Every structure is written in C-alpha cells, then in structure tokens.
PDB file of C-alpha atoms in Angstrom:
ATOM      1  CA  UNK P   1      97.169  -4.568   9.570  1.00 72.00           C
ATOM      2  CA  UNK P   2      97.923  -1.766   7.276  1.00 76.00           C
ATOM      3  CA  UNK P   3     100.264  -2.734   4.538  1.00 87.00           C
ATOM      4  CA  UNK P   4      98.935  -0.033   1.837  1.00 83.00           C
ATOM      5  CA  UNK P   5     101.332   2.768   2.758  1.00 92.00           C
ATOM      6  CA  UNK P   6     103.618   0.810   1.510  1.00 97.00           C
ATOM      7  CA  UNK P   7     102.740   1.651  -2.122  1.00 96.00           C
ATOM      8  CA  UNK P   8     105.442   3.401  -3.920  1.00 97.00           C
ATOM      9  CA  UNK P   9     108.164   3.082  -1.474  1.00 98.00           C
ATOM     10  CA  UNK P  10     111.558   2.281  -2.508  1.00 98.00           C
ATOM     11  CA  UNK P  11     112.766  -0.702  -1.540  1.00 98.00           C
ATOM     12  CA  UNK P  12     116.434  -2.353  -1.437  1.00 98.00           C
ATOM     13  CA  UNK P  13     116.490  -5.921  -1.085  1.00 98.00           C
ATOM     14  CA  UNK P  14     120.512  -6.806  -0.471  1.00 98.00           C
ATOM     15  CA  UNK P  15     121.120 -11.046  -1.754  1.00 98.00           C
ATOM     16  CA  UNK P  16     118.080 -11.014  -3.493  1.00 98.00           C
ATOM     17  CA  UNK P  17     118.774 -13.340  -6.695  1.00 97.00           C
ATOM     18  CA  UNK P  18     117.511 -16.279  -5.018  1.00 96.00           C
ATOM     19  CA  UNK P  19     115.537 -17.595  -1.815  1.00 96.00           C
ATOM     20  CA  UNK P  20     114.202 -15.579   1.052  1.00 97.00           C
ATOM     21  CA  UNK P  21     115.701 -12.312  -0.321  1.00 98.00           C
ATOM     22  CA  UNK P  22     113.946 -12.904  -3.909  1.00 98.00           C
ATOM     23  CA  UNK P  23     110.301 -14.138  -1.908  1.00 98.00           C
ATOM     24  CA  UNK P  24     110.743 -10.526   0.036  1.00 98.00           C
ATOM     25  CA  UNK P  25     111.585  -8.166  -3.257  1.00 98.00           C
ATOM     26  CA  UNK P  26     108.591  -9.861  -5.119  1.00 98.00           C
ATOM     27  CA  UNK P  27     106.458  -9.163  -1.805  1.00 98.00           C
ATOM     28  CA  UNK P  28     107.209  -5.954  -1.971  1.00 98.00           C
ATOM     29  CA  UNK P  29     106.510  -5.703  -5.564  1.00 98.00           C
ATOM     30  CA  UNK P  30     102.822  -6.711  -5.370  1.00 97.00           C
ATOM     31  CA  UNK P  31     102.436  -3.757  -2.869  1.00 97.00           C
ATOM     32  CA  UNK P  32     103.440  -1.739  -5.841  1.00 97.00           C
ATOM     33  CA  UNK P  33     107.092  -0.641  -4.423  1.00 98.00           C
ATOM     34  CA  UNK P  34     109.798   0.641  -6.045  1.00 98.00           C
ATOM     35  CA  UNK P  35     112.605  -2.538  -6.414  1.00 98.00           C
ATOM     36  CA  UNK P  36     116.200  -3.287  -6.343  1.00 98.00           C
ATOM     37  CA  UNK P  37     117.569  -6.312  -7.035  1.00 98.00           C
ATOM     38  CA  UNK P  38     120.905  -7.715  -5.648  1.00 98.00           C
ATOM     39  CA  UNK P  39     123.231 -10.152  -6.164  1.00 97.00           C
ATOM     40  CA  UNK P  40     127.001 -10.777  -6.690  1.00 95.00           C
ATOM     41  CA  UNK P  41     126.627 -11.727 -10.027  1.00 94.00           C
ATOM     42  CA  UNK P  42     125.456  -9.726 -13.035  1.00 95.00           C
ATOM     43  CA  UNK P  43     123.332 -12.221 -15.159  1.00 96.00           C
ATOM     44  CA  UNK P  44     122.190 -13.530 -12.262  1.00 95.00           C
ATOM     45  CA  UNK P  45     120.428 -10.225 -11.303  1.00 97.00           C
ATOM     46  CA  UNK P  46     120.115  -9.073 -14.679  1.00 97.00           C
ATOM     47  CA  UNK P  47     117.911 -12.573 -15.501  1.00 97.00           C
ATOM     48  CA  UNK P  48     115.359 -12.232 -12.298  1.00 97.00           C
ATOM     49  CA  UNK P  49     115.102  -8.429 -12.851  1.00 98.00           C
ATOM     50  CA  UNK P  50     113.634  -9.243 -16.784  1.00 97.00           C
ATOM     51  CA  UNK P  51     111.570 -11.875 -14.839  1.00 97.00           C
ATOM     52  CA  UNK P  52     109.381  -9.309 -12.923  1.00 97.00           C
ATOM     53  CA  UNK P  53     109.217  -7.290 -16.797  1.00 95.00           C
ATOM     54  CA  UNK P  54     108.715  -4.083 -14.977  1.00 97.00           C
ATOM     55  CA  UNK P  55     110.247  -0.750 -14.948  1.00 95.00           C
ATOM     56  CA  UNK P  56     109.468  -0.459 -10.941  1.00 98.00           C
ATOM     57  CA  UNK P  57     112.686  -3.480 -10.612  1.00 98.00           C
ATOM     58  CA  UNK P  58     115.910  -2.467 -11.568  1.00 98.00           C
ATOM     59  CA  UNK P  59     119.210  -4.443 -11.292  1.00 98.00           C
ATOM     60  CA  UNK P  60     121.989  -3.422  -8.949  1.00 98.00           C
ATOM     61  CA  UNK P  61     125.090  -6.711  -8.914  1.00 98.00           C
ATOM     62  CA  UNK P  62     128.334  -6.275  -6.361  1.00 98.00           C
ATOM     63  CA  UNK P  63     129.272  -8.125  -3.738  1.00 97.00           C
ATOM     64  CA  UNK P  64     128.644  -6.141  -0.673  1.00 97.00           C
ATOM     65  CA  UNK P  65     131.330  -7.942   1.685  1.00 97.00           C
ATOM     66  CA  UNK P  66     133.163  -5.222  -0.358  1.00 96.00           C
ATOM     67  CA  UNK P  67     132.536  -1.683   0.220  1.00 97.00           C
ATOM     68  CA  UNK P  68     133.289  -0.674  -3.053  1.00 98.00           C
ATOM     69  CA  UNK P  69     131.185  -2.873  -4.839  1.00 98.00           C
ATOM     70  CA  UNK P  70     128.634  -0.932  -2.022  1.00 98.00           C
ATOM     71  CA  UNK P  71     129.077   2.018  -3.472  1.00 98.00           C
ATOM     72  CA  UNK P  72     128.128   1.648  -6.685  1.00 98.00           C
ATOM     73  CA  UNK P  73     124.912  -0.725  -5.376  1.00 98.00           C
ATOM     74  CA  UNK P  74     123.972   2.685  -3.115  1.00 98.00           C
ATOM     75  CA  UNK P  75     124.575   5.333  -5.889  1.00 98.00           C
ATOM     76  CA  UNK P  76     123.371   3.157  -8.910  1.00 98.00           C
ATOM     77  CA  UNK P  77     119.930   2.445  -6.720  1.00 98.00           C
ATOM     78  CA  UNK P  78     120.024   6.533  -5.528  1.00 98.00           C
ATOM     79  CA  UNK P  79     120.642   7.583  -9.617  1.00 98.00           C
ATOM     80  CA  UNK P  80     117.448   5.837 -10.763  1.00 98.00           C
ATOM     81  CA  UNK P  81     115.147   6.049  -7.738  1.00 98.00           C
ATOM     82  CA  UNK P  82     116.233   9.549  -5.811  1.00 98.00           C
ATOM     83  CA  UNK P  83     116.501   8.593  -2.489  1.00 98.00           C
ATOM     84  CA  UNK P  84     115.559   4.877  -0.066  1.00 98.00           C
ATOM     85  CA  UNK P  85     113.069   3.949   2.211  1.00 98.00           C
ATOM     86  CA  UNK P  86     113.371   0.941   3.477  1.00 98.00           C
ATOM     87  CA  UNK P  87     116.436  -1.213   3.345  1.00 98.00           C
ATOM     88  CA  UNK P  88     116.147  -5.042   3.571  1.00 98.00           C
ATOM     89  CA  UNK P  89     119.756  -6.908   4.674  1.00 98.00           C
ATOM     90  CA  UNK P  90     119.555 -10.192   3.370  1.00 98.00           C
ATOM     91  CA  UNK P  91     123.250 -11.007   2.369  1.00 97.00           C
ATOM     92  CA  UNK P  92     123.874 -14.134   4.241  1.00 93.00           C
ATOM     93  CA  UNK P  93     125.698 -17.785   4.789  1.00 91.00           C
ATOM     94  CA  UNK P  94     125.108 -20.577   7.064  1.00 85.00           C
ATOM     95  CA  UNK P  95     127.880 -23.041   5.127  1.00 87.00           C
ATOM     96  CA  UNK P  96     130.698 -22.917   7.013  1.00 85.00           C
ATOM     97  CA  UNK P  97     133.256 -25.445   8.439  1.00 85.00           C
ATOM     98  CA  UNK P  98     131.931 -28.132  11.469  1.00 88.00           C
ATOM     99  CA  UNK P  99     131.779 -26.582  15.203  1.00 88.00           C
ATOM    100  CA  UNK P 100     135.899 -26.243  16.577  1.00 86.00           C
ATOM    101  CA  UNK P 101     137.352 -26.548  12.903  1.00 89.00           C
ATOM    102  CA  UNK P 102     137.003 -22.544  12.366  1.00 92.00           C
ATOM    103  CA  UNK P 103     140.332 -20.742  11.643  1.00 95.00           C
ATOM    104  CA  UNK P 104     141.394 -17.158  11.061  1.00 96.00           C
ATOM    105  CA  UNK P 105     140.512 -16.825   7.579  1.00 96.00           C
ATOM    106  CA  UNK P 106     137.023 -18.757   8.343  1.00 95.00           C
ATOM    107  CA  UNK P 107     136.149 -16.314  10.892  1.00 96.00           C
ATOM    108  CA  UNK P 108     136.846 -13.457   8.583  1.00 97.00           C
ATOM    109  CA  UNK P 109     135.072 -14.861   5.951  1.00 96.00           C
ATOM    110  CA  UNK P 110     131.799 -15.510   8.189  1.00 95.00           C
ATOM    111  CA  UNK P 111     131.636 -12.180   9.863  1.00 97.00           C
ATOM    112  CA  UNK P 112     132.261 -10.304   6.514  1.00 97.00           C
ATOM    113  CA  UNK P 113     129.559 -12.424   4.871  1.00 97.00           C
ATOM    114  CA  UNK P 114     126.739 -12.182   8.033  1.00 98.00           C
ATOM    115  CA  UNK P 115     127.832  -9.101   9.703  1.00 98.00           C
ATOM    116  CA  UNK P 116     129.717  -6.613   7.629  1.00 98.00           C
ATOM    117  CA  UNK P 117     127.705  -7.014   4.007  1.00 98.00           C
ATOM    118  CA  UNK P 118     124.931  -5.448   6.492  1.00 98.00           C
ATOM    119  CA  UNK P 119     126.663  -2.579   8.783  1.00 98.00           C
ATOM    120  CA  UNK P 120     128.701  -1.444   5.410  1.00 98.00           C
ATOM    121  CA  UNK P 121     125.575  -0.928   3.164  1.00 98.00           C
ATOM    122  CA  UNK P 122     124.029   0.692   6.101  1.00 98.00           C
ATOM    123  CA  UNK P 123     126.435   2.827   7.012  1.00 98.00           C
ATOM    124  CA  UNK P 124     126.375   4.010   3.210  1.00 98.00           C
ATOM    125  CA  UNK P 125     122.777   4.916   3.487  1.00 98.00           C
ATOM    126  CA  UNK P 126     121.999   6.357   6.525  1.00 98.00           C
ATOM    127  CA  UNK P 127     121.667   9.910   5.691  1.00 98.00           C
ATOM    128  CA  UNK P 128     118.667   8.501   2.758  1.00 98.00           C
ATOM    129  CA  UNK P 129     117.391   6.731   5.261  1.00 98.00           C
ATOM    130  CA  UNK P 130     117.147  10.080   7.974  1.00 98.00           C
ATOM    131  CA  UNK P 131     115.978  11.945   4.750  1.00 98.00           C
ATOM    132  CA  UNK P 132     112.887   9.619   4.099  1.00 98.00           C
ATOM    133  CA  UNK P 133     112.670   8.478   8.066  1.00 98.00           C
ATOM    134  CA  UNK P 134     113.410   4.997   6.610  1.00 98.00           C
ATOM    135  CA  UNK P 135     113.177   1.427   7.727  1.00 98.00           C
ATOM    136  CA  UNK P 136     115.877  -1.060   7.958  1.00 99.00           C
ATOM    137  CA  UNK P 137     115.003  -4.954   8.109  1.00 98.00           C
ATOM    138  CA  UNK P 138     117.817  -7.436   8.636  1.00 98.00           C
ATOM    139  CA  UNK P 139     117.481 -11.286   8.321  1.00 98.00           C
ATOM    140  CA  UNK P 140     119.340 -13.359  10.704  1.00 98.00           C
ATOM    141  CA  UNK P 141     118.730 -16.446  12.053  1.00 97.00           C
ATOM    142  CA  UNK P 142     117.953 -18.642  15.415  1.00 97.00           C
ATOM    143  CA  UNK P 143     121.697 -19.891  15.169  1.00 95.00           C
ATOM    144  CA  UNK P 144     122.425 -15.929  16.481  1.00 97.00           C
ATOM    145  CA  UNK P 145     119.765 -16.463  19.272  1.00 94.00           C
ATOM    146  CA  UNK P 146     120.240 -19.556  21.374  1.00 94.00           C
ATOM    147  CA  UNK P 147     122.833 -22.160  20.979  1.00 92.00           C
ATOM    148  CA  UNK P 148     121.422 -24.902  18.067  1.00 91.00           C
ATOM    149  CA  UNK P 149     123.304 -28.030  18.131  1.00 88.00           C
ATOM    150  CA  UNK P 150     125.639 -28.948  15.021  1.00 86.00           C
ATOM    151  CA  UNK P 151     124.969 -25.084  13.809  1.00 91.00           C
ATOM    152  CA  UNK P 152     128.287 -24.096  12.430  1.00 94.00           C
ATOM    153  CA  UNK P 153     130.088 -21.793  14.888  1.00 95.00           C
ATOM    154  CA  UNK P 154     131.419 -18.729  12.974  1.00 95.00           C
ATOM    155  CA  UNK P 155     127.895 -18.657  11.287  1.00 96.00           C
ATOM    156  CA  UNK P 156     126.268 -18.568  14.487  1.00 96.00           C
ATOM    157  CA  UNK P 157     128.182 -15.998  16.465  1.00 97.00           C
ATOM    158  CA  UNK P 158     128.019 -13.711  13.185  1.00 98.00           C
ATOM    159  CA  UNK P 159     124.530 -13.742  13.329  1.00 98.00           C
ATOM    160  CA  UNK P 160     124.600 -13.152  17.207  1.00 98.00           C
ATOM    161  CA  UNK P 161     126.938  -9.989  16.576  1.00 98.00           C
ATOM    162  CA  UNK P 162     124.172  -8.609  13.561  1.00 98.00           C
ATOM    163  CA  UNK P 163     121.498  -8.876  16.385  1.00 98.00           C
ATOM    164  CA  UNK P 164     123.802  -6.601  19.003  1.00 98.00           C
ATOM    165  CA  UNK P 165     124.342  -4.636  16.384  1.00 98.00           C
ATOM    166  CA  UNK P 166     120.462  -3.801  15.036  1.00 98.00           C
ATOM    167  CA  UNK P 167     119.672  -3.872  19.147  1.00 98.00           C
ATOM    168  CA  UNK P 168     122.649  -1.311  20.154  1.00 98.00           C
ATOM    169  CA  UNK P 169     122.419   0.811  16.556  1.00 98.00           C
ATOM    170  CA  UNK P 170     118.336   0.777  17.553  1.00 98.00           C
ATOM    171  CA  UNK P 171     118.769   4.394  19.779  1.00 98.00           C
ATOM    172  CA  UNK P 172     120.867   6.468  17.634  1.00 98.00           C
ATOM    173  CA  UNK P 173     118.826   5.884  14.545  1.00 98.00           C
ATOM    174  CA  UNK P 174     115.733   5.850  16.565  1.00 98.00           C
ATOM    175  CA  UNK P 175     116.401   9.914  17.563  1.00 98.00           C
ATOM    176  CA  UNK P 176     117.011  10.068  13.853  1.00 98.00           C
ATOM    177  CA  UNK P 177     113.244   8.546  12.994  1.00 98.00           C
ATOM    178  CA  UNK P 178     114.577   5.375  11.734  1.00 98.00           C
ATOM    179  CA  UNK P 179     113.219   2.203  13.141  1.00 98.00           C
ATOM    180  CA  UNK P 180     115.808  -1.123  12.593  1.00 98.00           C
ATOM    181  CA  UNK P 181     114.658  -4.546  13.316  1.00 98.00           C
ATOM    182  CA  UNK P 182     115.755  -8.514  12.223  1.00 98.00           C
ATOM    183  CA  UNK P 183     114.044 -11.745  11.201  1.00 98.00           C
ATOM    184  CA  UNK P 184     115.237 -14.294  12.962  1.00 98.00           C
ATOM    185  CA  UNK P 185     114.192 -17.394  11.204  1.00 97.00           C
ATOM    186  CA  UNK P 186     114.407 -21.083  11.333  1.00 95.00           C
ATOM    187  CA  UNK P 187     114.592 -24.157   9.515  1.00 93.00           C
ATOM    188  CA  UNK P 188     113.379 -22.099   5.862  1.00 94.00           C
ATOM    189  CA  UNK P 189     112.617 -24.347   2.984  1.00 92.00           C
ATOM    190  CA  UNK P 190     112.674 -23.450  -0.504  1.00 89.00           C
ATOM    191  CA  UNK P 191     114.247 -24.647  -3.886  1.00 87.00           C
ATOM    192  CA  UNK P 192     118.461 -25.904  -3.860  1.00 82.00           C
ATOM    193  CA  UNK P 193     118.363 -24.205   0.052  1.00 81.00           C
ATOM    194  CA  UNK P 194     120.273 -26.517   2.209  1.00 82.00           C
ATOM    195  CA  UNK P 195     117.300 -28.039   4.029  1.00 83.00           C
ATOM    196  CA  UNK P 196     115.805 -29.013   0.191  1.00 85.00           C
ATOM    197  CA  UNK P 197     119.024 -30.351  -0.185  1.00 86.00           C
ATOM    198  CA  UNK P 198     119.527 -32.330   3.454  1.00 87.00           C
ATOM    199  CA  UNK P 199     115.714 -33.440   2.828  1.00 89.00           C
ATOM    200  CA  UNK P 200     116.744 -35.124  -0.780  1.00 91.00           C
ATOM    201  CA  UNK P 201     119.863 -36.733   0.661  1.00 89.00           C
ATOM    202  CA  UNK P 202     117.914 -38.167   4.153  1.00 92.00           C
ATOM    203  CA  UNK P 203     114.635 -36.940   4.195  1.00 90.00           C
ATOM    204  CA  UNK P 204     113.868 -39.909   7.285  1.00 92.00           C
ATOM    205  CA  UNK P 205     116.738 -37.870   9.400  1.00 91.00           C
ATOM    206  CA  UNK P 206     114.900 -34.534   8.286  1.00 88.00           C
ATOM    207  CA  UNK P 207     111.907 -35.517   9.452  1.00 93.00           C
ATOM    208  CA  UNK P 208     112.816 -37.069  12.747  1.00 92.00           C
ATOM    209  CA  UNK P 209     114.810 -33.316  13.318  1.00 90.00           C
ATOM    210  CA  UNK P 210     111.352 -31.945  12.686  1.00 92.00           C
ATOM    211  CA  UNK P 211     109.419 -33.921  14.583  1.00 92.00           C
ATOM    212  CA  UNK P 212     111.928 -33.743  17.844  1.00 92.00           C
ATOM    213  CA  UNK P 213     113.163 -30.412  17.538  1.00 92.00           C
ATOM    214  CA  UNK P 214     109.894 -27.970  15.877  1.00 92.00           C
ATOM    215  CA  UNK P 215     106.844 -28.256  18.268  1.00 94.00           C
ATOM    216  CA  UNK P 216     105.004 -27.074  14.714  1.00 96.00           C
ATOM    217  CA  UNK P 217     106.420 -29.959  12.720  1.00 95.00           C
ATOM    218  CA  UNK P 218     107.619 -28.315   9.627  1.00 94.00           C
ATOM    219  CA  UNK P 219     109.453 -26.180   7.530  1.00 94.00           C
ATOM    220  CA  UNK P 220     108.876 -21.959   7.195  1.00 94.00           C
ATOM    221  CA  UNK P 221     108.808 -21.202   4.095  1.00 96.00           C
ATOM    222  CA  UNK P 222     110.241 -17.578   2.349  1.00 97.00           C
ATOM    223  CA  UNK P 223     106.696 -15.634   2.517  1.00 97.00           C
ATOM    224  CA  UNK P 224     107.262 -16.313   6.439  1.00 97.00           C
ATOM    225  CA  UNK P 225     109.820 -14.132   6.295  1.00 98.00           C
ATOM    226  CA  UNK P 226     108.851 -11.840   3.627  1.00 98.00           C
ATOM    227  CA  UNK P 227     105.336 -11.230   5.662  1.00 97.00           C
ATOM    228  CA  UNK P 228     107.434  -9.970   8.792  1.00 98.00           C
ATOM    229  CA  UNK P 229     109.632  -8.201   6.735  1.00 98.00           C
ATOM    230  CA  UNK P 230     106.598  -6.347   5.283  1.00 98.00           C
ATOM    231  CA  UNK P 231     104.894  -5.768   8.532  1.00 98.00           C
ATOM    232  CA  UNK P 232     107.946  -4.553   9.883  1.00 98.00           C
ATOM    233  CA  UNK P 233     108.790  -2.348   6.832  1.00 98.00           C
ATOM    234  CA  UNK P 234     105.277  -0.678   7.022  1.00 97.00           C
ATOM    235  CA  UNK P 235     102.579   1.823  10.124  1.00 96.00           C
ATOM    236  CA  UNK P 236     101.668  -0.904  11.696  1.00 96.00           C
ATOM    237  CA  UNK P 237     104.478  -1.337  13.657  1.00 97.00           C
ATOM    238  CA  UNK P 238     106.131   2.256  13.971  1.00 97.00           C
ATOM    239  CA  UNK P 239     106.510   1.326  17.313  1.00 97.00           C
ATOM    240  CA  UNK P 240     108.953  -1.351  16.629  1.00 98.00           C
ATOM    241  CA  UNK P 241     112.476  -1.113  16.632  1.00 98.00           C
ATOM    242  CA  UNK P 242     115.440  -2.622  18.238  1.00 98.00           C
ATOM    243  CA  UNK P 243     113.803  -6.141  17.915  1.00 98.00           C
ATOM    244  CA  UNK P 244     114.803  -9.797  16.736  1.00 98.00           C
ATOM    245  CA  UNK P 245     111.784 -11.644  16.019  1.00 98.00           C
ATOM    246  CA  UNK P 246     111.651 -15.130  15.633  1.00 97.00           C
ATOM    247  CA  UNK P 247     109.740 -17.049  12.830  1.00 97.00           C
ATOM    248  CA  UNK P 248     110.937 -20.990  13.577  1.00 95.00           C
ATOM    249  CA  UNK P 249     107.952 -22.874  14.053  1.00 95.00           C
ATOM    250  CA  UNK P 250     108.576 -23.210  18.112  1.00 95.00           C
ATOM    251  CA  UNK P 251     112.229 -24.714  17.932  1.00 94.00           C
ATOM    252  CA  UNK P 252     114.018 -22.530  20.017  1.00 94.00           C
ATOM    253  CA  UNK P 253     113.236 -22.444  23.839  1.00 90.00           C
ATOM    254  CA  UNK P 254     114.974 -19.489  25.289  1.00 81.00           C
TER     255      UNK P 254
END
C-alpha cells in the first residue's frame, strides 16, 4: 500500500480537538501533511495545535453546524495553506435522547450536528477540491448502516442520510476527479468517549455486549479509523469512491 504520496498534502480534519478526529490529523501528520485543526472552541484547538509544536498544524475554531463559522474555517485554512486536498468530516454526536423520545428541536439538532456540519463545509470547498482533484473522507457510523438496538434514533438516521449523501454526491464529484467515501465505525474506544465511560460505570455489561454482539470481542480503537481514512485519502485506492466501509470488529450482519 502506497501511503507516501501523501507527503505534503493539505489536510482538513473537521472535530479534531479530541478522539478519532485528533488520532486521524496526527496520522496524517507523521506522513508529513500539511494540518488543520478543528474544533468549536478556541483554546481547545489553540492547546492541541502547540501540542504537535509545528508550523505544518495550524488552528482553525468555529462550529461548523453554522455556516458562518464555515467560512472563516475554509478561508482561514485557504489564507495560510493556498488551496485543500483532502477533506476529513469528522464533526459528529451519538448523545441524543432514548429511541421514540426525539422531538422537533432534537431532530434538528442531530441532523445539523451529523449531516449538515459535513454537506456545508463541503459545499464551501468544492471548487479547491476540483482544483487539486481532492479527496473527501467522512466518518459515520454502523448506527447509519443497519438498525443497532438501543442506538439513539435521530443519531442513527443522521448518519444513514450522510451515507446517501457521500453515495448519491459520489457521481457528480466523480466527473469532477474527486473521489468521496465514509468510515463507518463501531464500538471506538478511547479516553472520556462514551464506551470509556459505559466501561467505568459497568464494565461486566460492556463486556457481555462485546462478547454477544462483536464476533472479534473488542473495542476499535482511533488508528482503526485513522488507517482507513489514510488509505482512503491516498493512490491506493483511486478507484474508490461512493463507499461506506465498515471498521466494527464483525458486529453488524447486513
């Protein structure tokens, strides 16, 4: 697998403070890109982008459920790199309210969150992305997939509507030589996520989900998703596009 033409790209990395979104930007940092990172709020970003002590990672806060806020994340990331060439939708929420307790301003909230944060900030860079025959990776999950039980509903049928949308948008930014793809992933552990958190409050009723539900037996973990992201991102699969691929140890069955 060829991940060296990746070197120098510049990279975007939308919800990227924390979590599967900071595991990708720092993957793409030891292949020597060109980062952004993103997050709603300015310390926040400003405190992991001194982490990395490099002048390759720059900062870019706002809350992209706002299309303002978009803006400025597009032109600040445009003013200091000169154009984008790959573009990595992480912004994302699975807490919501239980299945059949979802009203109006819950169902706004979720699809603005899962679906819109990722359509606005493309729609904002699609002529860079033409320019430089860019990539676009978005992460969704499992829940958008296949029915899992006790997954919150607005969540889930967000996530299903980002997958139509990378699958239908595939064709009309395929004739403009730019491939789109998502990550679908699973049960993803890492520090204060909400399966470290279920796991410290009933780890026996963790594991028995594992063992029952996940054929593999175990968490993924963010480089799971940061590895597809990169292969996806890179030549080796310039064939690719249109796709959800799952990373979820075996749990779901359709």
């Amino acid at each position: 697998m060829n991940l060296e033409d990746l070197k120098d790209k510049r990279v975007l990395v939308t919800g990227s403070t924390k979590g599967i979104g900071l595991q990708i930007a720092k993957s793409f940092y030891e292949k020597d890109c060109y980062i952004a990172i993103n997050g709603r709020g300015k310390e926040a970003t400003k405190e992991i982008v001194k982490s990395f002590n490099s002048k390759r990672v720059i900062g870019c806060p706002g809350d992209l459920t706002n299309i303002g806020d978009s803006k400025e994340v597009l032109d600040l990331f445009i003013k200091e790199f000169g154009g984008l060439d790959i573009l990595v939708c992480n912004v994302g929420s699975g807490k919501s309210v239980s299945p059949g307790e979802e009203d109006f301003e819950e169902w706004q909230r979720m699809l603005s969150i899962n679906l819109l944060s990722a359509t606005t900030i493309i729609n904002l860079s699609k002529d860079y992305l033409i320019n430089s025959k860019g990539v676009i990776v978005c992460v969704s999950s499992i829940c958008g997939s296949e029915v899992i039980p006790g997954a919150p509903v607005a969540y889930s049928a967000s996530k299903a509507a980002l997958n139509s949308f990378v699958k239908s948008s595939s064709r009309p930014l395929g004739n403009k030589g730019v491939r789109i793809n998502a990550i679908a992933p699973g049960n993803i552990m890492f520090k204060d996520s909400v399966w470290d958190i279920k796991q410290k409050d009933n780890p026996e009723r963790v594991k028995n989900m594992l063992v029952e539900e996940v054929p593999l037996k175990d968490f993924g973990y963010t480089r799971d998703v940061a590895d597809l992201a990169m292969f996806l991102s890179s030549s080796s699969a310039s064939n690719i596009t249109g796709q959800v691929i799952v990373t979820d140890g075996g749990q779901t069955r359709s």
